[in-house]
PDB file of C-alpha atoms in Angstrom:
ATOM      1  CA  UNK A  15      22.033  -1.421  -2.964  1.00  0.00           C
ATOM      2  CA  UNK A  16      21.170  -4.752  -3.070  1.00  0.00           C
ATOM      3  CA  UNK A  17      19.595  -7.123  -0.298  1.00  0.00           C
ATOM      4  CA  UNK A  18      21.490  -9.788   1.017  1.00  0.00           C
ATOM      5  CA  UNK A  19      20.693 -12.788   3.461  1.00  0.00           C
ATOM      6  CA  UNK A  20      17.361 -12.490   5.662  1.00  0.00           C
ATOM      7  CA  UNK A  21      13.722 -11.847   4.550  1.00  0.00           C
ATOM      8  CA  UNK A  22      13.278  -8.462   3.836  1.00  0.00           C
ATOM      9  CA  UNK A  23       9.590  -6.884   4.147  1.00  0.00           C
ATOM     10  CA  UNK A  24       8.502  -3.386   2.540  1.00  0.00           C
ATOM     11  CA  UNK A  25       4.577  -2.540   2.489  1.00  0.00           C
ATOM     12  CA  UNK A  26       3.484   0.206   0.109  1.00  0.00           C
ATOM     13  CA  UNK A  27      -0.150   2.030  -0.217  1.00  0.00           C
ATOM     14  CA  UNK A  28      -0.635   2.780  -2.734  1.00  0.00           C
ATOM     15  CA  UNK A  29       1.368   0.948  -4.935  1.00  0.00           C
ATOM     16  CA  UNK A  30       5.402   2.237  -5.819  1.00  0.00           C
ATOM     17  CA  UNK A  31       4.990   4.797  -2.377  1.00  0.00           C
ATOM     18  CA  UNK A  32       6.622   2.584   0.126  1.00  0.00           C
ATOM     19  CA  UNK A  33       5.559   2.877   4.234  1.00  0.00           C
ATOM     20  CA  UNK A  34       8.057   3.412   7.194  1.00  0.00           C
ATOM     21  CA  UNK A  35       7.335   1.278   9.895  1.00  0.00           C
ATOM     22  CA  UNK A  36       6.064   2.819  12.843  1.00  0.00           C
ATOM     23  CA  UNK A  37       6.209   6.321  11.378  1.00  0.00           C
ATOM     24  CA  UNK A  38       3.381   5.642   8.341  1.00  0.00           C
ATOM     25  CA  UNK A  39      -0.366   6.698   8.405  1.00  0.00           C
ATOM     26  CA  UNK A  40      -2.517   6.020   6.188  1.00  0.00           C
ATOM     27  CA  UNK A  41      -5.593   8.188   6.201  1.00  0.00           C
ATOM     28  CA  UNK A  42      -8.974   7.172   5.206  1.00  0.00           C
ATOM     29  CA  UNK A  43     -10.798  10.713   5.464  1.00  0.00           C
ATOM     30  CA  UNK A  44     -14.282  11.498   5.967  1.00  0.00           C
ATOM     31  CA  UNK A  45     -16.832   8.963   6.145  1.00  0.00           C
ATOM     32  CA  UNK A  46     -21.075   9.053   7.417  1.00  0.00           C
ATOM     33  CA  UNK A  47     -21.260   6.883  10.038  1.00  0.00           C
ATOM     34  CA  UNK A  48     -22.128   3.724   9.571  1.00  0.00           C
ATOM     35  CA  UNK A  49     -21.525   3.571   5.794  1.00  0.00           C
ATOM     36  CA  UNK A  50     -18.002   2.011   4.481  1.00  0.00           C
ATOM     37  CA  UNK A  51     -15.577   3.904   2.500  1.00  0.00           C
ATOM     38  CA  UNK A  52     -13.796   2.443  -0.473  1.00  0.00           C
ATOM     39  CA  UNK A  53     -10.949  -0.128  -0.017  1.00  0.00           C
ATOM     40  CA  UNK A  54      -7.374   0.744   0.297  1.00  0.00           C
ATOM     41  CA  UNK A  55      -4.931  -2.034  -1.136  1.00  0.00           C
ATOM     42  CA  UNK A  56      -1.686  -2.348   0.932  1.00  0.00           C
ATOM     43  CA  UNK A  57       1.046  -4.016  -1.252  1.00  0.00           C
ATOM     44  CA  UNK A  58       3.360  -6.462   0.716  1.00  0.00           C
ATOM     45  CA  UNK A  59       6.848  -7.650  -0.967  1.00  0.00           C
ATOM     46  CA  UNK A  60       9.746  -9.446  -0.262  1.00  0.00           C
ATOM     47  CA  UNK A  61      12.672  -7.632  -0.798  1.00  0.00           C
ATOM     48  CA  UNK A  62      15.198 -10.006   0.729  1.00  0.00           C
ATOM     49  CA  UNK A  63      17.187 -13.471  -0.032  1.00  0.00           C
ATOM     50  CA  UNK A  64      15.079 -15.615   2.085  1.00  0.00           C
ATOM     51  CA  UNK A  65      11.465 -16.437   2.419  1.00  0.00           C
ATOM     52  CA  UNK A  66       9.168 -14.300   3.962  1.00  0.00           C
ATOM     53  CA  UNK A  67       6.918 -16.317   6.136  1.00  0.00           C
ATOM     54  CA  UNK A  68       4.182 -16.529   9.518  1.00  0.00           C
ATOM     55  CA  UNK A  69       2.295 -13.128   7.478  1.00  0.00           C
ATOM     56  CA  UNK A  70      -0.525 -12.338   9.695  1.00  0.00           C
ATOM     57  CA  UNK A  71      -2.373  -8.934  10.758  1.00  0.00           C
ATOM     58  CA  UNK A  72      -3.280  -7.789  13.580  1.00  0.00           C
ATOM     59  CA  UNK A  73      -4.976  -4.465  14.473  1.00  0.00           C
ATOM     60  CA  UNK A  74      -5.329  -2.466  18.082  1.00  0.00           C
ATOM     61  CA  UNK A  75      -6.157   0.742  18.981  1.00  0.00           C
ATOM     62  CA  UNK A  76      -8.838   3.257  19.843  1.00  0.00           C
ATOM     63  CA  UNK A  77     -11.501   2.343  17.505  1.00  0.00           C
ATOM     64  CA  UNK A  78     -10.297  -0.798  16.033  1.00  0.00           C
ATOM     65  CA  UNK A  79     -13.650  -2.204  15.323  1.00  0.00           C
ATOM     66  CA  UNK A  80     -14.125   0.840  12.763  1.00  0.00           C
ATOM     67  CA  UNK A  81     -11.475  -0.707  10.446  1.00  0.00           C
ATOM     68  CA  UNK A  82     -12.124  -4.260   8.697  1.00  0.00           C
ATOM     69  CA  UNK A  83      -8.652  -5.749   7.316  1.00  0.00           C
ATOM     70  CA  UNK A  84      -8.674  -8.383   5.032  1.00  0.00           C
ATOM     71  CA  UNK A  85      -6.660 -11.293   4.648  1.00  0.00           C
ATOM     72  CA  UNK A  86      -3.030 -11.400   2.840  1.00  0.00           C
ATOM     73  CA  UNK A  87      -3.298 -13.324  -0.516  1.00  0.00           C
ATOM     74  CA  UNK A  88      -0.602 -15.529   0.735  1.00  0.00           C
ATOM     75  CA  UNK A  89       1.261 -16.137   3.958  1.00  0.00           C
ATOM     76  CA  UNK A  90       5.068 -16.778   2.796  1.00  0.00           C
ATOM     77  CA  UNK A  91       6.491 -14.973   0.110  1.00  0.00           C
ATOM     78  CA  UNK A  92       9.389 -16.394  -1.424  1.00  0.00           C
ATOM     79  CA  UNK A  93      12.443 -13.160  -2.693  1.00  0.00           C
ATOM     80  CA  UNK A  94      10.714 -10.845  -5.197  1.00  0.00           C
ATOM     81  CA  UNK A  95       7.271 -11.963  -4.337  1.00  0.00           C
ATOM     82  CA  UNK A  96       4.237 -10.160  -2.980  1.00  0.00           C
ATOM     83  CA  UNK A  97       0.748  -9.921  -2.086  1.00  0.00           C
ATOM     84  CA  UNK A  98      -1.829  -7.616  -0.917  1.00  0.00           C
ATOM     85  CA  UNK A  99      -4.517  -7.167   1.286  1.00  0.00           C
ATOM     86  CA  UNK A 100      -7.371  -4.526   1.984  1.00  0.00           C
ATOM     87  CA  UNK A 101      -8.495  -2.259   4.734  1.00  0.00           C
ATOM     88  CA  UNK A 102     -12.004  -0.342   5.057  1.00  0.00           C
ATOM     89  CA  UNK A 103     -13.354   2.179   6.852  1.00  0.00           C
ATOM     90  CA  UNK A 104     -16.846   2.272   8.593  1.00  0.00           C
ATOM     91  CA  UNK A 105     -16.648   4.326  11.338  1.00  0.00           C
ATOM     92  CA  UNK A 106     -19.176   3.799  14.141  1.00  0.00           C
ATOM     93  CA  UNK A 107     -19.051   7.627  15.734  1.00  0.00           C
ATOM     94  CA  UNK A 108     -18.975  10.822  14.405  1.00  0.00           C
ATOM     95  CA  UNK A 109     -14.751  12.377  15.416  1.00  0.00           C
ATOM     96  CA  UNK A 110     -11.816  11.368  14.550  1.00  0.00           C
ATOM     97  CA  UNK A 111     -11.517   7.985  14.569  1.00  0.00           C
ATOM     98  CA  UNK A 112      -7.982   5.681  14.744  1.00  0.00           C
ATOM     99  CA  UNK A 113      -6.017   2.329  15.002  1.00  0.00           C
ATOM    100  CA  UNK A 114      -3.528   0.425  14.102  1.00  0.00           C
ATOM    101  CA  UNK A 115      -2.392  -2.654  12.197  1.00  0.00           C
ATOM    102  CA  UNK A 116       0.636  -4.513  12.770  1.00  0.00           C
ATOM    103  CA  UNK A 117       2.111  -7.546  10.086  1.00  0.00           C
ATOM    104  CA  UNK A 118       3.742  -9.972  11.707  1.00  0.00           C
ATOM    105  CA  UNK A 119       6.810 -12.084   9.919  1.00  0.00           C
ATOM    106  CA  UNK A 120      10.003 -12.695  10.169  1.00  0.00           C
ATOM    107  CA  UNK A 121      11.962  -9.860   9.109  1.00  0.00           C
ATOM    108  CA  UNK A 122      14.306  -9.627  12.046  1.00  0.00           C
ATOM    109  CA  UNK A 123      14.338  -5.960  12.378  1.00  0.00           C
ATOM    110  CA  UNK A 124      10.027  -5.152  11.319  1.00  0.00           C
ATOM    111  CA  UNK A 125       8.139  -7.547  12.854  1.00  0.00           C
ATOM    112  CA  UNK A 126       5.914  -6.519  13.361  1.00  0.00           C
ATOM    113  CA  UNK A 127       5.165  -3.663  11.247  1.00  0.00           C
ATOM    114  CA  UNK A 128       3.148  -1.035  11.954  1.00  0.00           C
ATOM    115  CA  UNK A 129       0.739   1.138  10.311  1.00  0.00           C
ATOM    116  CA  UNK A 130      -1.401   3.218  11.978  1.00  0.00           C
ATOM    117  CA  UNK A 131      -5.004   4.045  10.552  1.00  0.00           C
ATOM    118  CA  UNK A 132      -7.205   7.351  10.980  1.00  0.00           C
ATOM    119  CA  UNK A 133     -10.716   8.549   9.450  1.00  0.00           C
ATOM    120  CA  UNK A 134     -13.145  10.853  10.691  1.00  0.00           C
ATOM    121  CA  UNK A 135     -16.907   9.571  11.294  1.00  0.00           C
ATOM    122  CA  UNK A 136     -19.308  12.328   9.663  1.00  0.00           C
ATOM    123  CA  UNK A 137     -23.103  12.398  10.690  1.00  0.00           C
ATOM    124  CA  UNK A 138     -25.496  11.455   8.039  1.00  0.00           C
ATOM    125  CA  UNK A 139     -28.120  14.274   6.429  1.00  0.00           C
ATOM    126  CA  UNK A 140     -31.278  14.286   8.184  1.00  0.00           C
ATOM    127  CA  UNK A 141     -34.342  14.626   6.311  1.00  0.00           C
ATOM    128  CA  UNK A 142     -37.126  16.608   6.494  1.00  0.00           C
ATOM    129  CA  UNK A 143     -40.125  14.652   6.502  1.00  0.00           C
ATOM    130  CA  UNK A 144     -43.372  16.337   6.195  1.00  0.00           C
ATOM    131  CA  UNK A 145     -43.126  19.628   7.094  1.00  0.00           C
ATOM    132  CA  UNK A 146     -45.109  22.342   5.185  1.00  0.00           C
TER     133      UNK A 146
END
């Protein structure tokens, strides 16, 4: 079916596997403390008639600090347009470890959408130093 009238946001990670908003995850695994895991690109596109505009992100939660979200490339999308942004991983503690981003715009019936985030802090090897 096609979209008519309003702006129309969809967010997919990774690209083509679109997110439900409020119901999607995305899971970052197992990370050592204090080191930062690869980025994750999150894919935002307008699939409406109108522009898609005020894109900004937020995040809350738990252990908010543990996740570092990038900008969007651009903060209005006109119909068929999109633009990404990145999210990492460094998580501070050893456990499971969560949060939450939420995209604010002006899709009347997602905004804003949410994503929630998890990981799992792993200690780092210890080394043996000089014992014989």
């Amino acid at each position: 079916a096609v979209e008519t009238g309003p702006a129309e946001i969809a967010v997919q990670q990774p690209a083509g596997t679109d997110l439900v908003d409020g119901a999607a995850s995305i899971g970052f695994g197992s990370q050592n403390v204090g080191a930062t895991s690869a980025a994750k690109i999150f894919t935002i596109t307008n699939s409406g008639n109108a522009d898609l505009t005020g894109l900004a992100i937020t995040k809350d939660g738990a252990h908010a600090g543990d996740f570092t979200v990038g900008a969007p490339g651009a903060t209005t999308l006109p119909p068929a347009a999109s633009t990404t942004f990145t999210v990492t991983f460094t998580p501070a503690a050893n456990g499971a470890r969560s949060a939450a981003i939420h995209i604010a715009n002006n899709d009347s019936n997602e905004n804003p959408f949410y994503i929630g985030l998890t990981g799992t802090g792993i200690g780092a090897p210890r080394l043996m130093r000089g014992v014989r």
